[in-house]
Short mmCIF file of C-alpha atoms in Angstrom, two decimals:
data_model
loop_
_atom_site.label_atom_id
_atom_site.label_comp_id
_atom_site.label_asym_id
_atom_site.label_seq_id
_atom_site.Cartn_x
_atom_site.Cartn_y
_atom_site.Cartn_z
CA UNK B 1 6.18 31.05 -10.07
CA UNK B 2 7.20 34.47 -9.77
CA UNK B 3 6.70 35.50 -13.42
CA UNK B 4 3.18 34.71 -13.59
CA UNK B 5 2.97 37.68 -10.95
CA UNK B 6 6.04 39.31 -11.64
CA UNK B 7 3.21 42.81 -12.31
CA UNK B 8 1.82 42.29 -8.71
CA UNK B 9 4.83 41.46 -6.90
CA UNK B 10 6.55 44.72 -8.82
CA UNK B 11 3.33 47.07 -7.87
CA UNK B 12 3.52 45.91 -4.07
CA UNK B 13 7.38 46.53 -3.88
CA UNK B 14 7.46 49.87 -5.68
CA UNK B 15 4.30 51.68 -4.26
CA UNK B 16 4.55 51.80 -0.35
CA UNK B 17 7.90 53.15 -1.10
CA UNK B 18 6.19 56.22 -3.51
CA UNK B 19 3.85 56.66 -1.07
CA UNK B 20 6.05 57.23 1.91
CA UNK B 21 8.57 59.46 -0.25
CA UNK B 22 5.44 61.65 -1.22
CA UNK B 23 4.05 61.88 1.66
CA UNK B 24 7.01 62.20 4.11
CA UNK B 25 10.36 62.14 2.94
CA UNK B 26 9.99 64.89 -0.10
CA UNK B 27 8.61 67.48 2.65
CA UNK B 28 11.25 67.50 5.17
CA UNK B 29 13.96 69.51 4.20
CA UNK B 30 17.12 67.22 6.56
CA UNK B 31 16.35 65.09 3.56
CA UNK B 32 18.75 65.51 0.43
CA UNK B 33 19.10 63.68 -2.31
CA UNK B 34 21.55 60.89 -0.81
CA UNK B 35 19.66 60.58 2.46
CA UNK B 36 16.30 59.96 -0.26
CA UNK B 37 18.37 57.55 -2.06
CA UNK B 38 19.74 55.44 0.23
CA UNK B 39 15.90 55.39 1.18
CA UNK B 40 15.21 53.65 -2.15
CA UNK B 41 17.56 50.83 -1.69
CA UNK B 42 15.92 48.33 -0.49
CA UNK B 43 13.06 48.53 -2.77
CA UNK B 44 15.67 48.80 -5.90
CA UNK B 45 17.28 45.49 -4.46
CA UNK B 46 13.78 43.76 -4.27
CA UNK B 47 12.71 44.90 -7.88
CA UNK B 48 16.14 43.66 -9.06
CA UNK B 49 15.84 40.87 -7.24
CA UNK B 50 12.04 39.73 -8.60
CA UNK B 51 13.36 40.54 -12.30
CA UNK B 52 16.50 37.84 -11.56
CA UNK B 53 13.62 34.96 -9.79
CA UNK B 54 10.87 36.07 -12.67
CA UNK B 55 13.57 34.51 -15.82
CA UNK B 56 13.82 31.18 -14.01
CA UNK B 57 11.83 28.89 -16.41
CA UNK B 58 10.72 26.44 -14.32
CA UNK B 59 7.35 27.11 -12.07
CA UNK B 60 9.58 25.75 -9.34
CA UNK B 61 13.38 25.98 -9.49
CA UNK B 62 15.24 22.82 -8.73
CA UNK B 63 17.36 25.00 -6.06
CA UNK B 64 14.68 26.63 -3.89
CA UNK B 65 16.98 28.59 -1.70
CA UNK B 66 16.72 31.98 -3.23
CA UNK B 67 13.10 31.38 -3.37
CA UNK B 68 12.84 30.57 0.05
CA UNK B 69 14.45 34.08 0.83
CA UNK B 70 12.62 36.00 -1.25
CA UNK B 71 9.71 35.02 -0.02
CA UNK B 72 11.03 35.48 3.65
CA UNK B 73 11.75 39.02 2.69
CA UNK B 74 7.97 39.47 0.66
CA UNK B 75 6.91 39.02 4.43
CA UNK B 76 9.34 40.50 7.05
CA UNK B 77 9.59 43.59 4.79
CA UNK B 78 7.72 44.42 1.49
CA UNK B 79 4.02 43.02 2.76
CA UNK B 80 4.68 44.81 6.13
CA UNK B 81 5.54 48.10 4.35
CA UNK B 82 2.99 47.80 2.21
CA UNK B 83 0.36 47.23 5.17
CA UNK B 84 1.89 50.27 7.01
CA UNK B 85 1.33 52.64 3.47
CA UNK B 86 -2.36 51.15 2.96
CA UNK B 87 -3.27 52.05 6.81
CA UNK B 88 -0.91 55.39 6.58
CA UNK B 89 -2.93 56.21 3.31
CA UNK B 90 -6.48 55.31 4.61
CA UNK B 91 -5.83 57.53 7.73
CA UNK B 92 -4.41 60.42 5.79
CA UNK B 93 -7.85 60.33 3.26
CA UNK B 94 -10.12 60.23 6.99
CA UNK B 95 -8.28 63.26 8.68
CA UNK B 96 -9.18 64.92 5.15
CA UNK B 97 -12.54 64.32 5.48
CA UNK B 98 -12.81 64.76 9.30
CA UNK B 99 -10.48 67.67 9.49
CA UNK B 100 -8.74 65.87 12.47
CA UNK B 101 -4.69 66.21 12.72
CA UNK B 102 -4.35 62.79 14.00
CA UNK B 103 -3.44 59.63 11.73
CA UNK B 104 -4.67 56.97 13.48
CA UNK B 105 -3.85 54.45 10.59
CA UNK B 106 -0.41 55.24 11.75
CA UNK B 107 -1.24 53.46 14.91
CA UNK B 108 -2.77 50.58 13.42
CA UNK B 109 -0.47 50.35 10.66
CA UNK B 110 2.68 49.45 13.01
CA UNK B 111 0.68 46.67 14.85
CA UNK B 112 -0.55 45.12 11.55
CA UNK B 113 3.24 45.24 10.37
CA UNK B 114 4.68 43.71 13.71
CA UNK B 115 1.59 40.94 13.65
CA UNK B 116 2.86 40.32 10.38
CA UNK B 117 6.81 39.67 10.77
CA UNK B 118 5.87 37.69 13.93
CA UNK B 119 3.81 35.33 11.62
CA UNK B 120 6.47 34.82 8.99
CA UNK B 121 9.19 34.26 11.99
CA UNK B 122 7.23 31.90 13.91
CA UNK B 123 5.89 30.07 11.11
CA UNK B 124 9.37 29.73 8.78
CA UNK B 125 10.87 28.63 12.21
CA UNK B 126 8.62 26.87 14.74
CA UNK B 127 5.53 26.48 12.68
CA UNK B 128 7.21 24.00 10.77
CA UNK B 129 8.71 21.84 13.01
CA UNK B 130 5.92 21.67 15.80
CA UNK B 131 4.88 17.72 14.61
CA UNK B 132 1.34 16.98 15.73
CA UNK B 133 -0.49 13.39 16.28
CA UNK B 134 -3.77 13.40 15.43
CA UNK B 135 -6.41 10.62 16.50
CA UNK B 136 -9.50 9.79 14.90
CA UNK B 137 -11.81 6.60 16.11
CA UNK B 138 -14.14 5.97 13.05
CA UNK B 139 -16.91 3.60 12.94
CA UNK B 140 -19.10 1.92 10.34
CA UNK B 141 -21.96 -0.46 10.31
CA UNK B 142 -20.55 -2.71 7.01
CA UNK B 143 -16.77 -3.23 8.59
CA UNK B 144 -15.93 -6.76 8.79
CA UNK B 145 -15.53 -7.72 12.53
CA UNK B 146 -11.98 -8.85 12.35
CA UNK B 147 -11.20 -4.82 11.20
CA UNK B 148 -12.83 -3.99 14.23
CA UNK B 149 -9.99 -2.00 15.61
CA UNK B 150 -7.79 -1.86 12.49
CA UNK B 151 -5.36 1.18 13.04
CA UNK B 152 -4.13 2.73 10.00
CA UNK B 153 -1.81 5.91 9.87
CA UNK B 154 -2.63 8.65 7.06
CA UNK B 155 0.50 10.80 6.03
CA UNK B 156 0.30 13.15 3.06
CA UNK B 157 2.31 15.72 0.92
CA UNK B 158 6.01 15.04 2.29
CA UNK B 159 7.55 17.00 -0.19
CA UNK B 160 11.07 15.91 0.78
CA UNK B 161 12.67 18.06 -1.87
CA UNK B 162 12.22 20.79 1.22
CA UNK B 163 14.18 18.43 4.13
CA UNK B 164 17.46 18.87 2.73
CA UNK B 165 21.00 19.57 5.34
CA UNK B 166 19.96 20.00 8.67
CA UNK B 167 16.28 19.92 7.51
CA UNK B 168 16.14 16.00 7.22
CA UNK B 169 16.21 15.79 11.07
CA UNK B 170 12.63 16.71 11.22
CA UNK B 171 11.79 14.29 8.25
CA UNK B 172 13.58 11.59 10.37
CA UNK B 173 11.70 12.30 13.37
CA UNK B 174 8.45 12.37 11.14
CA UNK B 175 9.23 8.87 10.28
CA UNK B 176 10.16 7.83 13.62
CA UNK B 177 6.41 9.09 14.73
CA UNK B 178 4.67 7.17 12.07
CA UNK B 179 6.64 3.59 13.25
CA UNK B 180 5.99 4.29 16.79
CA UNK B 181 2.37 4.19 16.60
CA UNK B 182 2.88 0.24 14.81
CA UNK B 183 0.09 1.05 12.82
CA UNK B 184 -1.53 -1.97 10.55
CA UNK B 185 -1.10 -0.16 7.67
CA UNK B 186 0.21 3.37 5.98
CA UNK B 187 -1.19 5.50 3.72
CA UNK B 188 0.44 7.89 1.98
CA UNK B 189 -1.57 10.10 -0.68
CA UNK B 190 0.51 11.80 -2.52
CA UNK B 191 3.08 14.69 -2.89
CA UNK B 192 6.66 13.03 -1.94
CA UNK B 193 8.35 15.16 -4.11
CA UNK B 194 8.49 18.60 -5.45
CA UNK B 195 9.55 19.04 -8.36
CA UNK B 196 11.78 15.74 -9.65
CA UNK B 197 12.79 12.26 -8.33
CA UNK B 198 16.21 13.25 -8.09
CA UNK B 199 15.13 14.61 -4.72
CA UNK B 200 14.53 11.60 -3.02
CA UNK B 201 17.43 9.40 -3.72
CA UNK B 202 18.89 11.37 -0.47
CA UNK B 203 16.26 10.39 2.08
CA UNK B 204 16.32 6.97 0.57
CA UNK B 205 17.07 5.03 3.46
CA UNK B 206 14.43 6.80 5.67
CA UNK B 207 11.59 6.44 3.34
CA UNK B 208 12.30 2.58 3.04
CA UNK B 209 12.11 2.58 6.53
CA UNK B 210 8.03 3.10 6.74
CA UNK B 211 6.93 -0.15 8.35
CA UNK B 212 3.74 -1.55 8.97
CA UNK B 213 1.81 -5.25 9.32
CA UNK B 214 0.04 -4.78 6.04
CA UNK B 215 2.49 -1.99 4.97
CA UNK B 216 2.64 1.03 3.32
CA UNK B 217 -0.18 2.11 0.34
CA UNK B 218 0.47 5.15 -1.67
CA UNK B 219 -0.91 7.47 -4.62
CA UNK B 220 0.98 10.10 -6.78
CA UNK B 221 0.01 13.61 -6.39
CA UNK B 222 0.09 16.51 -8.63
CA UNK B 223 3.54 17.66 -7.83
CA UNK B 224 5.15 13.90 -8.12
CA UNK B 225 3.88 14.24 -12.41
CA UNK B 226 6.92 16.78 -13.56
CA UNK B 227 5.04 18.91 -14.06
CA UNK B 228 6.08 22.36 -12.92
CA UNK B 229 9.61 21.98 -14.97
CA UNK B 230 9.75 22.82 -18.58
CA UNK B 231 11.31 20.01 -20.28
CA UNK B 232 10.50 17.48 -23.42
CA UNK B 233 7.61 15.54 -22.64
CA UNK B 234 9.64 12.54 -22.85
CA UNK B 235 12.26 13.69 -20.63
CA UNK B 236 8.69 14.54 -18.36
CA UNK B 237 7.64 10.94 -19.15
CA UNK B 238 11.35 9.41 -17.90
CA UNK B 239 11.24 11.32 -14.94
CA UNK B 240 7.00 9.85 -14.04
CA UNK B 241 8.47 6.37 -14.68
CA UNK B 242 11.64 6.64 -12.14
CA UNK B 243 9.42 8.19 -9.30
CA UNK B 244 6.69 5.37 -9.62
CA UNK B 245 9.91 3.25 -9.54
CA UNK B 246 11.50 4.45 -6.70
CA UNK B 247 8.22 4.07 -4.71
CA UNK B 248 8.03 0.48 -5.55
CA UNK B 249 11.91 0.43 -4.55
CA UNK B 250 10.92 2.09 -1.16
CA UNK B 251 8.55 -1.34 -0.40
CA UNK B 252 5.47 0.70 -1.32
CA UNK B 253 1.93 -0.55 -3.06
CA UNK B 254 2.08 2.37 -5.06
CA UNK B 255 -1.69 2.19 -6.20
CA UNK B 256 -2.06 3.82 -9.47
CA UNK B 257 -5.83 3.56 -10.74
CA UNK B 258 -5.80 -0.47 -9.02
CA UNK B 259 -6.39 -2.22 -5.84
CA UNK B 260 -5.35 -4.60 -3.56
CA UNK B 261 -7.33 -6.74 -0.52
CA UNK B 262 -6.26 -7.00 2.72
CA UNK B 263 -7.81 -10.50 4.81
CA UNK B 264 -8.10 -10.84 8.22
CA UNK B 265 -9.43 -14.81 9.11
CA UNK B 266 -11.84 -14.59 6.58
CA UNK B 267 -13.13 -11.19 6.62
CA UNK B 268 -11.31 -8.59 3.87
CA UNK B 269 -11.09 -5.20 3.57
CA UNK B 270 -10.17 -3.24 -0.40
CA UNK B 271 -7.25 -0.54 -0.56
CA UNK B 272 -8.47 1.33 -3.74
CA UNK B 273 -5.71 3.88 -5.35
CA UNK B 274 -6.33 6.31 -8.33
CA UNK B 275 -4.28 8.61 -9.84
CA UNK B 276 -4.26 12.34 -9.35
CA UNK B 277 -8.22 13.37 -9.73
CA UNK B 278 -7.74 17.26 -10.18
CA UNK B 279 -9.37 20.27 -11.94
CA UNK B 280 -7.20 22.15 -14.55
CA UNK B 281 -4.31 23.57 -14.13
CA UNK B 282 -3.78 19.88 -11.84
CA UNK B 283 -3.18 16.66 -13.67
CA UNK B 284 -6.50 14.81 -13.86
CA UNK B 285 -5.62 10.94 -14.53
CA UNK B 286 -7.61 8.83 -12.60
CA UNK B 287 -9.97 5.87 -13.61
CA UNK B 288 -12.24 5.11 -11.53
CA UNK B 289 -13.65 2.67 -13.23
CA UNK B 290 -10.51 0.54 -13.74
CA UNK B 291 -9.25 0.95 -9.82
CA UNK B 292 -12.76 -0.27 -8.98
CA UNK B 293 -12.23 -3.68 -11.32
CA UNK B 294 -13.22 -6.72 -9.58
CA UNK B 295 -14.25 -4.98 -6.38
CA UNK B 296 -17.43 -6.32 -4.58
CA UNK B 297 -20.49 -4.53 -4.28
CA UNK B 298 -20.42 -5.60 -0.59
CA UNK B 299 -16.97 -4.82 0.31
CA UNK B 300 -15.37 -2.08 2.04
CA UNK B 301 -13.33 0.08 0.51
CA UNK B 302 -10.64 2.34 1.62
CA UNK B 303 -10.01 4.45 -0.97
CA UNK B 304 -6.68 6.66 -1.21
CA UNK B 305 -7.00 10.17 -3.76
CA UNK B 306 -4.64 13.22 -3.65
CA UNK B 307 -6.94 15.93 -4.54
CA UNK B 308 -10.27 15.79 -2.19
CA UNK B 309 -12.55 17.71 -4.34
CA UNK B 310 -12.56 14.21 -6.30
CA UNK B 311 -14.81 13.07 -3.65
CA UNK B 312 -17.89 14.92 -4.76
CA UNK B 313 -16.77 15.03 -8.45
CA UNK B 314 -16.13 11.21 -8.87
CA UNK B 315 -15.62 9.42 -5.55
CA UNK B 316 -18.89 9.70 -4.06
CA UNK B 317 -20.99 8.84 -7.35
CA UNK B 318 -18.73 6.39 -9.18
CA UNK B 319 -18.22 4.31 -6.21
CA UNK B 320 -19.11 2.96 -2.85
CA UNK B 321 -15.84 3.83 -1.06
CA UNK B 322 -16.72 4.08 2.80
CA UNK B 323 -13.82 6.01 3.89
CA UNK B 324 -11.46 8.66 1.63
CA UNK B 325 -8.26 9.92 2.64
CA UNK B 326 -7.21 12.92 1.12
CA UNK B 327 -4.34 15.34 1.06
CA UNK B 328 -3.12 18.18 -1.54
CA UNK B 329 -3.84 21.37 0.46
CA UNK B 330 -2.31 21.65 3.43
CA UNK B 331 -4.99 23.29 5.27
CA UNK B 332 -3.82 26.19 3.51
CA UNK B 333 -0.38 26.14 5.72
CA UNK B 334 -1.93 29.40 7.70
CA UNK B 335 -5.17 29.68 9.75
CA UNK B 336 -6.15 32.43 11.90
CA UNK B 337 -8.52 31.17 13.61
CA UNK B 338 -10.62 29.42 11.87
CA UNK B 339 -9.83 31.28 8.34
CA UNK B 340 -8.07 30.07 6.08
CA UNK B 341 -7.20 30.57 2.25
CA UNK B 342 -7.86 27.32 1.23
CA UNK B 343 -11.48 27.53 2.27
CA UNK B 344 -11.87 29.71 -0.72
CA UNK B 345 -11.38 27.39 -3.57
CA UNK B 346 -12.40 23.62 -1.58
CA UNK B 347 -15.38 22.74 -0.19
CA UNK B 348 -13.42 20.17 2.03
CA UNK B 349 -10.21 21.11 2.71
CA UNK B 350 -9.48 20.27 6.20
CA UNK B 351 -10.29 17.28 8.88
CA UNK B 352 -13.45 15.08 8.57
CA UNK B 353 -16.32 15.04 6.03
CA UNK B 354 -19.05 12.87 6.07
CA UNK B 355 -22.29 11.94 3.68
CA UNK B 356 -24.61 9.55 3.49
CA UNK B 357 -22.49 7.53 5.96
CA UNK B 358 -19.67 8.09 3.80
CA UNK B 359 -16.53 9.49 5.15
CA UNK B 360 -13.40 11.79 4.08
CA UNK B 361 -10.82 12.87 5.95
CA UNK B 362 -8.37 15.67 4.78
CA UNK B 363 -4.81 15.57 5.99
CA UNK B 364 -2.88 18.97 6.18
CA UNK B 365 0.12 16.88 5.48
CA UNK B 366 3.69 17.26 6.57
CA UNK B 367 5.59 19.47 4.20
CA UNK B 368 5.58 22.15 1.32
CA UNK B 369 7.36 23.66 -1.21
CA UNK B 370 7.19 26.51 1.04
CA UNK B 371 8.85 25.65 4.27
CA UNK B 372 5.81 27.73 6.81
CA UNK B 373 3.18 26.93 8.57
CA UNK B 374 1.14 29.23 11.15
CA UNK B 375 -1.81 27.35 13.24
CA UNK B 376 -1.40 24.63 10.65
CA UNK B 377 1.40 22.38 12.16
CA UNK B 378 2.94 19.24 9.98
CA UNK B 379 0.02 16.62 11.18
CA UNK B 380 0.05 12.40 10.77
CA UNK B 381 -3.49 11.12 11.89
CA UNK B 382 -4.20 7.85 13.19
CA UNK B 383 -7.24 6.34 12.24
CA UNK B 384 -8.53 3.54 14.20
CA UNK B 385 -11.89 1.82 12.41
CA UNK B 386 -14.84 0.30 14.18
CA UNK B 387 -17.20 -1.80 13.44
CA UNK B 388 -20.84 0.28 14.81
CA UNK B 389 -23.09 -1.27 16.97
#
């Protein structure tokens, strides 16, 4: 991860500290050498430290605790600094070209810089523990009557590799949420791991405990495919095969490009799962084609995808699905406001979509690699379908 920007990260370290040193620390004379050099620590420890992160070879290191306070200390210190030397800078060039002797970037730089350490505290400590329950009623015209009422709960993108110690108490009581709302069915769509099954064998016992009447329905996602380690492609292969295993071993209908029915009296309702549906550099695997085998034109389908921009790629014209669920982004873990990055690169990538009748709904999940979150707390949704009217 870090040596595909290793340049940027290095530029962002080293430059607010130039710029301060030229512009204040050179001119006053208290300032010797030592007193300049001691200065330059912290940046020194930060380059050093990027160099050491930048030779790990895998995308994601197996042991993400230096990670984790790196990136604490990118945002406490080096993006704050570097905020403060952008404002410092643009106020220096205006009382250039204004000929005032006041830097008002000053000002704004030190309220940009506290905004900015009070976002990375709150959101590496409360943000991502502040579980929310979300309810959605949904209704459609072509839902067999005996579904009227069905309540299913959507959970995505546990990534339990990041509940480890004293962590797994908040991946207990995300569990506990999910079985308290005795749901008819769970979906899960993808992301339970982050970067290898070995990660799960310690929150075995809580993941087998998912319960519901028609129980639980999952899909892989792009991080549960090995594929941010670098290792032989069998080795890759070995460690697909054991998570897809250890699903099944949880008492999961791991769905993987296939479907199953569901029958109330004599009405039924399809569970459709496909593989990972993303754009390059994401594993693209699904069939569409195959999970849709055998599936009336007349039934309705609940179909379960990782990655939502499959929905207007292949979703939407390959099949008659009434209702997606979707995970994969999070809701970009941050939102101010209403802005947030992942609005950038997906057209839907948070909360309910509809076309044509046709619905999708976006789950910001539970987890991350990353353990933050700011205005995007860990959601589950329950979903409770209706037959319209």
């Amino acid at each position: 991860m870090i040596a595909r920007i290793l340049v940027l990260l290095l530029i962002i370290i080293i430059m607010p500290t130039m710029y301060f040193d030229w512009r204040y620390w050179r001119k006053q004379k208290s300032f010797n050498w030592l007193k300049r050099v001691l200065l330059w620590l912290p940046t020194i420890a930060m380059v050093v430290y990027t160099i050491v992160l930048s030779t790990e070879k895998d995308f994601i290191p197996h042991d993400t605790t230096a990670l984790y306070w790196y990136l604490f200390l990118l945002g406490v210190w080096t993006i704050p600094k570097t905020l403060a030397a952008i404002c410092s800078f643009l106020g220096w060039l205006w009382c250039r070209f204004s000929k005032s002797k006041r830097n008002y970037g000053n000002l704004l730089a030190f309220f940009l810089s506290i905004a900015c350490i009070f976002v990375v505290i709150y959101g590496s400590t409360l943000g991502v523990k502040k579980l929310v329950v979300e309810h959605q009623d949904l209704y459609f015209k072509d839902l067999p009557k005996a579904f009227d009422g069905y309540k299913l709960v959507h959970i995505s993108d546990l990534h339990v590799g990041t509940y480890t110690g004293e962590r797994q108490a908040f991946l207990a009581q995300v569990i506990d949420s999910v079985n308290a709302q005795k749901a008819d069915l769970i979906a899960f769509t993808g992301d339970l791991q982050n970067v290898q099954p070995s990660e799960l064998y310690e929150h075995e016992n809580l993941l087998r405990s998912l319960k519901a009447k028609d129980g639980v329905y999952s899909v892989l996602g792009n991080h549960d495919y090995s594929e941010y380690i670098k290792k032989d492609e069998a080795i890759k292969r070995a460690y697909e095969k054991e998570t897809v295993s250890l699903e099944k071993r949880f008492g999961w209908n791991l769905l993987m490009n296939e479907n199953r029915s569901i029958h109330r009296l004599n009405d039924s309702i399809v569970v459709v799962g496909t593989e990972n549906d993303g754009v390059p550099p994401f594993p693209h695997k699904a069939d569409i084609k195959k999970a849709m085998q055998n599936v009336k034109a007349n039934s309705f389908v609940l179909f379960l995808q990782h990655d939502p921009s499959a929905w207007d790629r292949n979703i939407l014209p390959n099949s008659h699905a009434q209702l997606t669920l979707s995970g994969h982004t999070h809701g970009g873990q941050v939102s101010i406001g209403s802005l947030r990055p992942t609005m950038l690169k997906y057209k839907e990538d948070r909360g309910l979509y509809e076309h044509d009748k046709r619905m999708l709904y976006v789950s910001t999940g539970v987890g991350g690699v990353l353990p933050f979150r700011f205005g995007v707390p860990p959601t589950i949704t329950v979903i409770t379908l209706h037959t319209a009217r």
